[in-house]
Amino acid sequence: MQLMEAIERYESEVRSYVRSFPTVFEKAKGSYLYDINGTAYLDFFAGASVLNYGHNHPELKKALIDYLAGDNITHSLDMASRARAEFLITFHEKILEPRGLNHRVQFPGPTGSNAVESALKIARKSKGRENIIAFTNAFHGMTLGSLSVTGNAFKRAGAGLPLTHSDRMPFDGYLGEGFDTIDYLDRVLDDSGSGVDQPAAVITETIQAEGGVNIASTEWLRHLQQLCRKHDMLLIVDDIQAGCGRTGTFFSFEEAGLDPDLITISKSLSGYGLPLAVTLVKPQYDIWEPGEHNGTFRGHNPAFVTAKRAIELFWSDQAFSHEVTAKGRHVREALEKLARKYPEASAKVRGRGMLQAIEFAHKELAGTVAKKAFKHGLIIETAGPADAVLKLMPPLTIEQADVDKGLQIIDRCIIEAMHDLGIGAPRAAGQ
Ligand SMILES: *Cc1c(COP(=O)(O)O)cnc(C)c1O
């Protein structure tokens, strides 16, 4: 049986990315994936920001192979292991301490959703309240708790039961420019007639990556933090996709100078695509009873090894951070040039660091470009409720020449897609 046929026949209908990128991948290196025919695909998706350091980074691979070859322990529940302790030391010394953070590290389970679930639980337990404020177009995961604070109607419907104990508030920019949606939240919380129960916490992303690359401004984030303090709510920042260097700093909220009570990170934390998630908890809220939030895979030793190595390699000084910022600026300028080149597409560009996006007035243009890009050897995703946003998320380690190559493919695909959709079609002679 052909390999793709096996997937189509045996795997559940729920499979999704295989439908956007319909080939059978076999190998990957740096910024490229290779399918079973040896066709190369440039990666502008990076596993939804799991592969910030590229595919199979040689230094991370070496650390992993050495660990496995030495018969070092792979699974140990949450018993003490050298790999676990060394990860905690490195994470504390190179990430938390230099940023003035003294959070405890909880290993909630292997996925981002696990980290969100544990953050919601501990917020509710700390404050003794049920309600959580989440924002329009938020994405926090697929388990019931994390789905209850996620916006997407299609994904929510999959729950099969009412998703309760959370209220939705407008994210930054949702009600147009010049409207500070935090003022609205403040009003609602001050008003005993608003119908909004006093929340235990607010959960937010700094950039809604799945929700359409919607950027929260520095002022909005600071205002939100102030409001959390004012109304005695915990601030949870879900940094699962925007964290681990994607925006140019390790945490995406560093520029805003936030001090969140709870922080979730996962995706690129292991640096190698191995599942690893953490919930960072301020000591005063670390009120778990031992084993109260349990799980079989709470800290996978091989993932600790690559995570530690990745932090040493990329976060021991500022060099990588500056590099990401410079690359992000380059991508941004190139996208703005494209937007000017095709005024008939009425494109808007937005993003931070190496999470950049272009949104077209025609709702089908981004999807058409992404589909064509795959045919031209570029893997790129769309985002937002209508998939009208083309999201650029290459590995942070990508070479300049590959950035430009990907941008050229996008340029070519915009021309083709506009032609197919009849956007800005040249008028017939004589008109
Ligand atoms: C991916 C993601 C999650 C969920 O992580 P999983 O590992 O898929 O469960 C939660 N929040 C954000 C912002 C994400 O991007």
PDB file of C-alpha atoms and ligand atoms in Angstrom, residues 111-113 116 139-141 205 210 238 240-241 266-267, ligand 1:
ATOM      1  CA  THR A 111       1.232  19.588  25.861  1.00  0.00           C
ATOM      2  CA  GLY A 112       0.413  23.262  25.845  1.00  0.00           C
ATOM      3  CA  SER A 113      -3.191  22.450  26.703  1.00  0.00           C
ATOM      4  CA  VAL A 116      -3.251  25.989  30.301  1.00  0.00           C
ATOM      5  CA  PHE A 139      -6.502  30.141  21.242  1.00  0.00           C
ATOM      6  CA  HIS A 140      -5.532  28.193  24.343  1.00  0.00           C
ATOM      7  CA  GLY A 141      -5.943  24.522  23.415  1.00  0.00           C
ATOM      8  CA  GLU A 205      -1.804  35.896  24.573  1.00  0.00           C
ATOM      9  CA  GLU A 210      -3.894  31.283  15.720  1.00  0.00           C
ATOM     10  CA  ASP A 238      -0.215  32.043  27.462  1.00  0.00           C
ATOM     11  CA  ILE A 240       3.027  28.875  24.147  1.00  0.00           C
ATOM     12  CA  GLN A 241       3.306  30.109  20.549  1.00  0.00           C
ATOM     13  CA  SER A 266       5.540  24.712  25.540  1.00  0.00           C
ATOM     14  CA  LYS A 267       5.953  24.440  21.740  1.00  0.00           C
TER      15      LYS A 267
HETATM   16  C1  LIG B   1      -0.502  25.525  20.511  1.00  0.00           C
HETATM   17  C2  LIG B   1      -1.090  26.395  21.562  1.00  0.00           C
HETATM   18  C3  LIG B   1      -1.737  25.873  22.691  1.00  0.00           C
HETATM   19  C4  LIG B   1      -2.016  24.410  22.864  1.00  0.00           C
HETATM   20  O1  LIG B   1      -0.892  23.619  22.881  1.00  0.00           O
HETATM   21  P1  LIG B   1      -1.011  22.063  22.515  1.00  0.00           P
HETATM   22  O2  LIG B   1       0.350  21.528  22.705  1.00  0.00           O
HETATM   23  O3  LIG B   1      -1.481  22.005  21.093  1.00  0.00           O
HETATM   24  O4  LIG B   1      -2.012  21.480  23.459  1.00  0.00           O
HETATM   25  C5  LIG B   1      -2.190  26.768  23.649  1.00  0.00           C
HETATM   26  N1  LIG B   1      -2.015  28.089  23.515  1.00  0.00           N
HETATM   27  C6  LIG B   1      -1.396  28.627  22.453  1.00  0.00           C
HETATM   28  C7  LIG B   1      -1.218  30.104  22.368  1.00  0.00           C
HETATM   29  C8  LIG B   1      -0.930  27.798  21.427  1.00  0.00           C
HETATM   30  O5  LIG B   1      -0.356  28.322  20.344  1.00  0.00           O
END
